[in-house]
CSV table of C-alpha atoms and ligand atoms in Angstrom, one decimal:
chain,number,residue,atom,x,y,z
A,17,MET,CA,-8.4,-0.7,-27.5
A,18,ASN,CA,-5.3,-2.8,-28.2
A,19,LEU,CA,-3.0,-3.7,-25.2
A,20,GLN,CA,-1.6,-6.9,-26.8
A,21,HIS,CA,2.1,-7.4,-26.0
A,22,ARG,CA,2.2,-4.6,-23.4
A,23,ASN,CA,3.9,-5.0,-20.0
A,24,PHE,CA,2.0,-4.0,-16.9
A,25,ILE,CA,4.7,-2.6,-14.7
A,26,THR,CA,3.4,0.7,-13.4
A,27,LEU,CA,0.2,2.6,-14.0
A,28,LEU,CA,2.3,5.5,-15.1
A,29,ASP,CA,2.7,3.7,-18.5
A,30,PHE,CA,-1.1,3.7,-19.0
A,31,THR,CA,-3.5,6.3,-20.1
A,32,THR,CA,-6.8,7.2,-18.3
A,33,LYS,CA,-8.7,5.5,-21.3
A,34,GLU,CA,-6.6,2.3,-21.1
A,35,ILE,CA,-7.2,2.1,-17.3
A,36,GLU,CA,-11.0,2.6,-17.9
A,37,TYR,CA,-10.9,-0.1,-20.5
A,38,LEU,CA,-9.1,-2.6,-18.1
A,39,LEU,CA,-11.8,-1.8,-15.5
A,40,GLU,CA,-14.6,-2.3,-17.9
A,41,LEU,CA,-13.0,-5.7,-19.1
A,42,SER,CA,-12.7,-6.7,-15.4
A,43,ALA,CA,-16.4,-6.0,-14.7
A,44,THR,CA,-17.4,-8.0,-17.8
A,45,LEU,CA,-15.3,-10.9,-16.7
A,46,LYS,CA,-16.7,-10.8,-13.3
A,47,GLN,CA,-20.3,-10.7,-14.5
A,48,GLU,CA,-19.5,-13.7,-16.9
A,49,LYS,CA,-18.1,-15.7,-13.9
A,50,TYR,CA,-21.2,-14.9,-11.8
A,51,ASP,CA,-23.4,-16.0,-14.7
A,52,GLY,CA,-21.5,-19.2,-15.2
A,53,ILE,CA,-20.3,-18.3,-18.7
A,54,GLU,CA,-16.9,-19.9,-19.4
A,55,HIS,CA,-14.2,-17.7,-20.9
A,56,LYS,CA,-11.5,-20.1,-21.8
A,57,VAL,CA,-10.3,-18.0,-24.7
A,58,LEU,CA,-6.5,-18.4,-24.3
A,59,PRO,CA,-6.0,-22.2,-24.6
A,60,ASN,CA,-2.5,-23.3,-25.5
A,61,LYS,CA,-1.0,-20.4,-23.6
A,62,ASN,CA,1.1,-20.8,-20.5
A,63,VAL,CA,2.1,-18.2,-17.8
A,64,VAL,CA,4.7,-18.3,-15.1
A,65,LEU,CA,4.4,-16.7,-11.7
A,66,LEU,CA,7.8,-15.6,-10.1
A,67,PHE,CA,7.5,-14.8,-6.4
A,68,GLN,CA,10.5,-13.7,-4.5
A,69,LYS,CA,8.1,-12.7,-1.6
A,70,ASP,CA,5.1,-14.5,-0.1
A,71,SER,CA,1.6,-13.9,-1.3
A,72,THR,CA,-2.0,-15.2,-0.9
A,73,ARG,CA,-4.2,-12.9,-3.1
A,74,THR,CA,-1.9,-12.1,-5.9
A,75,ARG,CA,-0.7,-15.6,-6.5
A,76,CYS,CA,-4.2,-17.1,-6.3
A,77,ALA,CA,-5.7,-14.3,-8.4
A,78,PHE,CA,-3.1,-15.1,-11.2
A,79,GLU,CA,-3.6,-18.9,-10.8
A,80,VAL,CA,-7.5,-18.8,-10.9
A,81,GLY,CA,-7.5,-16.1,-13.6
A,82,ALA,CA,-5.1,-18.0,-15.8
A,83,LEU,CA,-7.0,-21.3,-15.3
A,84,ASP,CA,-10.4,-19.5,-16.0
A,85,LEU,CA,-8.9,-18.3,-19.2
A,86,GLY,CA,-7.9,-21.8,-20.2
A,87,MET,CA,-4.1,-21.3,-19.7
A,88,GLY,CA,-1.5,-23.4,-18.0
A,89,VAL,CA,0.3,-21.9,-14.9
A,90,THR,CA,3.6,-22.5,-13.2
A,91,TYR,CA,4.3,-21.1,-9.8
A,92,LEU,CA,7.9,-20.5,-8.8
A,93,GLY,CA,8.2,-19.4,-5.1
A,94,PRO,CA,10.9,-17.7,-3.2
A,95,ASN,CA,13.0,-20.8,-3.2
A,96,GLY,CA,11.8,-22.5,-6.3
A,97,SER,CA,14.1,-21.2,-9.1
A,98,GLN,CA,17.7,-20.3,-9.9
A,99,MET,CA,16.9,-16.6,-10.2
A,100,ASN,CA,19.2,-14.3,-8.2
A,101,LYS,CA,21.1,-17.1,-6.6
A,102,LYS,CA,22.7,-18.7,-9.6
A,103,GLU,CA,21.1,-16.8,-12.5
A,104,SER,CA,20.6,-13.1,-13.2
A,105,VAL,CA,17.1,-11.6,-13.7
A,106,LYS,CA,18.2,-10.8,-17.3
A,107,ASP,CA,19.0,-14.4,-18.1
A,108,THR,CA,15.9,-15.6,-16.3
A,109,ALA,CA,13.8,-13.3,-18.5
A,110,ARG,CA,15.3,-14.7,-21.7
A,111,VAL,CA,14.8,-18.3,-20.6
A,112,LEU,CA,11.2,-17.9,-19.4
A,113,GLY,CA,10.2,-15.8,-22.3
A,114,ARG,CA,11.0,-18.7,-24.6
A,115,MET,CA,8.7,-21.1,-22.8
A,116,TYR,CA,5.9,-18.9,-21.6
A,117,ASP,CA,3.5,-16.4,-23.0
A,118,GLY,CA,3.5,-14.2,-20.0
A,119,ILE,CA,5.4,-13.6,-16.8
A,120,GLU,CA,4.2,-12.3,-13.4
A,121,PHE,CA,6.8,-11.0,-11.0
A,122,ARG,CA,6.7,-10.2,-7.4
A,123,GLY,CA,10.0,-9.1,-5.9
A,124,TYR,CA,12.2,-6.7,-4.1
A,125,LYS,CA,13.2,-4.2,-6.7
A,126,GLN,CA,11.2,-2.3,-9.3
A,127,GLU,CA,14.3,-2.4,-11.5
A,128,HIS,CA,14.1,-6.2,-11.6
A,129,VAL,CA,10.5,-6.2,-13.0
A,130,GLU,CA,11.7,-3.5,-15.5
A,131,LEU,CA,14.7,-5.7,-16.5
A,132,LEU,CA,12.3,-8.7,-17.0
A,133,GLY,CA,10.0,-6.5,-19.1
A,134,GLU,CA,12.9,-5.4,-21.3
A,135,HIS,CA,14.3,-8.8,-22.0
A,136,ALA,CA,11.5,-11.4,-21.8
A,137,GLY,CA,9.9,-10.7,-25.1
A,138,VAL,CA,6.5,-11.5,-23.6
A,139,PRO,CA,4.2,-9.4,-21.4
A,140,VAL,CA,5.5,-9.0,-17.9
A,141,TRP,CA,3.1,-8.1,-15.0
A,142,ASN,CA,4.1,-6.5,-11.8
A,143,GLY,CA,2.7,-8.4,-8.8
A,144,LEU,CA,4.3,-6.0,-6.3
A,145,THR,CA,7.8,-4.5,-5.8
A,146,ASP,CA,9.3,-2.1,-3.3
A,147,GLN,CA,7.9,0.8,-5.3
A,148,TYR,CA,4.6,-0.1,-6.9
A,149,HIS,CA,1.7,-2.5,-6.7
A,150,PRO,CA,-0.3,-1.7,-9.8
A,151,THR,CA,-2.6,-4.7,-10.1
A,152,GLN,CA,-3.9,-3.9,-6.6
A,153,ILE,CA,-5.0,-0.4,-7.7
A,154,LEU,CA,-7.3,-1.9,-10.5
A,155,ALA,CA,-9.0,-4.1,-7.8
A,156,ASP,CA,-9.4,-1.1,-5.5
A,157,PHE,CA,-10.8,1.1,-8.3
A,158,LEU,CA,-13.2,-1.6,-9.5
A,159,THR,CA,-14.4,-1.8,-5.9
A,160,ILE,CA,-14.9,1.9,-5.6
A,161,GLN,CA,-16.8,2.0,-8.9
A,162,GLU,CA,-19.1,-0.8,-7.7
A,163,HIS,CA,-19.9,1.2,-4.6
A,164,PHE,CA,-20.1,4.8,-5.9
A,165,GLY,CA,-20.7,4.2,-9.7
A,166,ARG,CA,-17.7,6.4,-10.5
A,167,LEU,CA,-14.0,7.2,-9.7
A,168,GLN,CA,-14.0,10.9,-11.0
A,169,GLY,CA,-14.3,13.3,-8.0
A,170,ILE,CA,-14.1,10.6,-5.3
A,171,LYS,CA,-12.5,11.9,-2.1
A,172,PHE,CA,-9.9,9.3,-1.1
A,173,ALA,CA,-7.7,9.4,2.0
A,174,TYR,CA,-4.7,7.1,2.3
A,175,VAL,CA,-3.7,6.9,5.9
A,176,GLY,CA,-0.3,5.5,6.8
A,177,ASP,CA,3.1,4.9,5.0
A,178,SER,CA,2.4,7.1,2.1
A,179,ARG,CA,5.8,6.4,0.3
A,180,ASN,CA,5.4,2.5,0.2
A,181,ASN,CA,4.3,0.7,-2.9
A,182,MET,CA,0.6,1.3,-2.0
A,183,GLY,CA,0.9,4.9,-1.3
A,184,ASN,CA,2.8,5.5,-4.5
A,185,SER,CA,0.5,3.5,-6.7
A,186,LEU,CA,-2.7,4.8,-5.2
A,187,MET,CA,-1.5,8.3,-5.7
A,188,ILE,CA,-0.6,7.6,-9.4
A,189,GLY,CA,-4.0,5.8,-9.9
A,190,SER,CA,-5.9,8.7,-8.4
A,191,ALA,CA,-4.0,11.2,-10.6
A,192,LYS,CA,-4.9,9.2,-13.7
A,193,MET,CA,-8.5,8.7,-12.8
A,194,GLY,CA,-9.5,12.1,-11.4
A,195,LEU,CA,-9.9,11.3,-7.7
A,196,HIS,CA,-9.2,13.7,-4.9
A,197,PHE,CA,-6.2,12.0,-3.2
A,198,THR,CA,-5.0,12.9,0.3
A,199,GLY,CA,-2.0,11.2,1.8
A,200,VAL,CA,-2.2,11.3,5.6
A,201,ALA,CA,1.1,10.6,7.3
A,202,PRO,CA,4.1,12.2,9.1
A,203,LYS,CA,6.0,14.2,6.6
A,204,GLU,CA,9.0,11.7,6.5
A,205,LEU,CA,6.6,9.1,5.1
A,206,TRP,CA,5.3,11.2,2.2
A,207,PRO,CA,6.4,10.0,-1.3
A,208,GLU,CA,9.4,11.3,-3.1
A,209,GLN,CA,8.8,14.9,-4.4
A,210,ALA,CA,9.6,13.9,-7.9
A,211,LEU,CA,6.7,11.4,-8.0
A,212,ILE,CA,4.3,13.8,-6.4
A,213,ASP,CA,5.3,16.4,-9.1
A,214,GLN,CA,4.7,13.8,-11.8
A,215,CYS,CA,1.3,13.1,-10.4
A,216,LEU,CA,0.5,16.8,-10.1
A,217,GLU,CA,1.3,17.1,-13.8
A,218,ILE,CA,-1.1,14.2,-14.7
A,219,ALA,CA,-3.8,15.7,-12.5
A,220,LYS,CA,-3.9,18.9,-14.5
A,221,ASP,CA,-5.5,16.9,-17.3
A,222,THR,CA,-7.9,14.7,-15.2
A,223,GLY,CA,-9.3,17.0,-12.6
A,224,ALA,CA,-7.6,15.1,-9.8
A,225,THR,CA,-6.1,16.7,-6.8
A,226,ILE,CA,-3.1,15.5,-4.8
A,227,THR,CA,-2.6,16.7,-1.2
A,228,PHE,CA,-0.8,15.7,1.9
A,229,THR,CA,-1.4,16.4,5.6
A,230,GLU,CA,0.1,15.2,8.9
A,231,ASP,CA,-3.4,15.8,10.6
A,232,LYS,CA,-5.4,12.6,10.5
A,233,MET,CA,-8.8,14.2,11.3
A,234,GLU,CA,-8.2,17.0,8.7
A,235,GLY,CA,-7.2,14.4,6.1
A,236,THR,CA,-10.1,12.0,6.6
A,237,LYS,CA,-12.9,14.7,7.0
A,238,ASP,CA,-15.9,13.9,4.9
A,239,VAL,CA,-14.0,11.6,2.5
A,240,ASP,CA,-15.7,8.8,0.6
A,241,VAL,CA,-12.9,6.2,1.1
A,242,ILE,CA,-10.4,5.6,3.9
A,243,TYR,CA,-7.5,3.3,2.9
A,244,THR,CA,-4.7,2.0,4.9
A,245,ASP,CA,-1.9,-0.5,4.7
A,246,VAL,CA,0.6,-2.2,6.9
A,247,TRP,CA,3.2,0.0,8.7
A,248,VAL,CA,6.1,-2.2,7.7
A,249,SER,CA,6.2,-3.7,4.3
A,250,MET,CA,7.7,-7.0,3.1
A,251,GLY,CA,11.5,-6.8,2.6
A,252,GLU,CA,11.9,-4.1,5.3
A,253,PRO,CA,14.2,-5.2,8.2
A,254,LYS,CA,12.6,-6.1,11.5
A,255,GLU,CA,14.4,-3.3,13.2
A,256,VAL,CA,12.2,-0.6,11.6
A,257,TRP,CA,9.1,-1.8,13.6
A,258,ASN,CA,10.1,0.4,16.7
A,259,GLU,CA,10.5,3.6,14.7
A,260,ARG,CA,7.4,2.9,12.5
A,261,ILE,CA,5.1,2.2,15.5
A,262,ALA,CA,6.2,5.5,17.0
A,263,GLN,CA,5.6,7.4,13.7
A,264,LEU,CA,2.3,5.7,12.7
A,265,SER,CA,0.3,4.7,15.8
A,266,PRO,CA,-1.3,8.1,16.0
A,267,TYR,CA,-2.5,7.3,12.5
A,268,GLN,CA,-4.4,4.1,13.3
A,269,VAL,CA,-7.7,3.9,11.6
A,270,ASP,CA,-10.2,3.5,14.4
A,271,MET,CA,-14.0,4.1,14.6
A,272,SER,CA,-13.5,7.8,15.4
A,273,THR,CA,-11.5,8.1,12.2
A,274,LEU,CA,-14.1,6.3,10.1
A,275,LYS,CA,-17.0,8.4,11.8
A,276,ASN,CA,-15.0,11.5,10.7
A,277,ALA,CA,-15.4,10.4,7.0
A,278,SER,CA,-18.7,10.8,5.0
A,279,ASP,CA,-21.7,8.8,6.4
A,280,LYS,CA,-21.5,6.6,3.3
A,281,ALA,CA,-17.7,6.2,3.4
A,282,ILE,CA,-16.1,2.7,2.8
A,283,PHE,CA,-13.0,1.4,4.5
A,284,MET,CA,-10.3,-0.3,2.3
A,285,HIS,CA,-7.1,-2.2,2.8
A,286,CYS,CA,-5.1,-4.3,0.2
A,287,LEU,CA,-4.7,-7.0,3.0
A,288,PRO,CA,-3.1,-8.7,4.7
A,289,ALA,CA,-4.0,-6.6,7.8
A,290,PHE,CA,-2.9,-6.5,11.4
A,291,HIS,CA,-6.2,-6.1,13.4
A,292,GLY,CA,-5.6,-8.5,16.3
A,293,LYS,CA,-3.4,-11.0,18.1
A,294,ASP,CA,-4.4,-14.0,15.9
A,295,THR,CA,-1.3,-13.7,13.7
A,296,ASP,CA,2.3,-14.4,14.8
A,297,VAL,CA,3.4,-10.9,14.0
A,298,GLY,CA,0.4,-9.3,15.6
A,299,ALA,CA,1.0,-11.2,18.8
A,300,GLN,CA,4.7,-10.5,18.8
A,301,ILE,CA,4.2,-6.7,18.3
A,302,ALA,CA,1.5,-6.6,21.0
A,303,SER,CA,3.9,-8.3,23.5
A,304,ASP,CA,7.1,-6.3,22.5
A,305,PHE,CA,5.4,-2.9,22.2
A,306,GLY,CA,2.0,-3.0,23.9
A,307,ASP,CA,3.2,-1.5,27.2
A,308,VAL,CA,4.8,1.6,25.6
A,309,TYR,CA,2.2,2.1,22.8
A,310,PRO,CA,-1.3,1.1,24.2
A,311,THR,CA,-2.7,1.4,20.6
A,312,VAL,CA,-1.0,-1.9,19.7
A,313,LYS,CA,-1.6,-3.8,22.9
A,314,ASN,CA,-4.3,-6.0,21.3
A,315,GLY,CA,-2.3,-6.6,18.1
A,316,GLU,CA,-4.3,-3.9,16.3
A,317,MET,CA,-2.0,-1.7,14.2
A,318,GLU,CA,-2.9,0.2,11.1
A,319,VAL,CA,-6.7,-0.6,11.7
A,320,THR,CA,-8.8,-1.7,14.6
A,321,ASP,CA,-10.7,-5.0,14.5
A,322,GLU,CA,-14.0,-3.0,14.9
A,323,VAL,CA,-13.3,-1.0,11.7
A,324,ILE,CA,-12.3,-4.0,9.5
A,325,GLU,CA,-15.4,-5.9,10.8
A,326,SER,CA,-17.7,-3.0,10.4
A,327,PRO,CA,-20.4,-2.9,7.6
A,328,GLN,CA,-18.5,-0.1,6.0
A,329,SER,CA,-15.5,-2.3,5.3
A,330,VAL,CA,-15.2,-3.7,1.8
A,331,VAL,CA,-11.9,-5.5,2.2
A,332,PHE,CA,-13.0,-9.0,1.1
A,333,GLN,CA,-14.9,-7.7,-1.9
A,334,GLU,CA,-11.7,-5.8,-2.7
A,335,ALA,CA,-9.7,-9.0,-2.4
A,336,GLU,CA,-12.0,-10.9,-4.7
A,337,ASN,CA,-11.6,-8.2,-7.3
A,338,ARG,CA,-7.9,-8.9,-7.4
A,339,MET,CA,-8.9,-12.0,-9.4
A,340,HIS,CA,-11.2,-10.3,-11.9
A,341,THR,CA,-8.9,-7.4,-12.6
A,342,ILE,CA,-5.7,-9.6,-12.9
A,343,LYS,CA,-7.6,-11.8,-15.3
A,344,ALA,CA,-8.5,-8.7,-17.4
A,345,VAL,CA,-4.8,-7.6,-17.4
A,346,MET,CA,-3.7,-11.0,-18.7
A,347,LEU,CA,-6.4,-11.2,-21.3
A,348,ALA,CA,-5.9,-7.7,-22.6
A,349,THR,CA,-2.2,-8.2,-23.0
A,350,LEU,CA,-2.2,-11.8,-24.4
A,351,ARG,CA,-5.1,-11.9,-26.7
A,352,ASP,CA,-4.8,-11.2,-30.4
A,353,HIS,CA,-6.6,-7.9,-30.9
A,354,HIS,CA,-7.8,-9.1,-34.3
A,355,GLU,CA,-9.2,-12.5,-33.3
B,408,CP,N1,-2.8,-7.5,-1.4
B,408,CP,C1,-1.9,-8.4,-1.7
B,408,CP,O1,-1.1,-8.2,-2.6
B,408,CP,O2,-1.9,-9.5,-1.0
B,408,CP,P1,-0.9,-10.8,-1.1
B,408,CP,O3,0.4,-10.4,-0.5
B,408,CP,O4,-1.6,-11.9,-0.4
B,408,CP,O5,-0.7,-11.2,-2.5
B,409,NVA,N1,3.0,-2.6,1.5
B,409,NVA,C1,2.6,-4.0,1.6
B,409,NVA,C2,1.6,-4.4,0.6
B,409,NVA,C3,1.2,-5.9,0.7
B,409,NVA,C4,0.2,-6.3,-0.3
B,409,NVA,C5,3.9,-4.7,1.4
B,409,NVA,O1,4.7,-4.5,0.5
B,409,NVA,O2,4.2,-5.7,2.2
């Protein structure tokens, strides 16, 4: 399998076999790290991490992954470069592509990561845009494989904003890898019909199913995985909170939702998660909306504290797997296949 020089911008660009390969490589790199086996196989290479939005996991995963592979790393934060303010994305791509061997981009627009990919001349990796978050899906699927030993046939419920970057990407990943994906949300938060149709087409070859429901209990009945994400994503205006809480508070993942799933079900979340008042936003939402919407009065939004702390929750294993999978993406796209 040769993925050298490829961009990693959306899972739509990758075949089932290529995704399987990336997951196998991730598992190997994880085992090597656990066994204390060094894999500094890309010395003399350098990567740059371009972040227009904040990050904990994605940034650290790219940094540690690159260092473990023996590479140099530069981090450019939301205020650290000329991009967008004084320099176009296209010019930035052509400058950075001459200095670096690979570029990670987290930003507002999918078209920007695509522009970078077209003009950089080196692999470009999507670390989240408004539309997609493909590296997260690799970590999620590695975690599911570690638990259930397979992806094919897994019953997967995504509860919440199903047309955000996570909803879109999990649906695509499920279609590619043969999962039974159900999006659970009010209709106005389902993905664009064109993307659903594209996934249904892919599913014909993989045995996946893609369905949607507005009914939380119907959508989570006997599933293997319950997944949720924040109700308001980075880059959305503060004003949408009011409407989004009204739409999604009935979809909070609480213990009754988790008990409705299979006995062996796991709970997943890409993180960061709002499950209490110990964040600025959680405390603010509790104080602004708690009287009207009792579900959020403790700062618990998409998931309750009890669920995230329960033995069925695998969110921190999932977070760790960001590093192993991102390392695999960098290695696969940068290493010389013939070496
Ligand atoms: N899950 C995820 O992408 O987290 P960060 O925003 O911390 O990178
Ligand atoms: N949908 C979330 C994912 C964060 C990892 C966001 O874009 O903010």
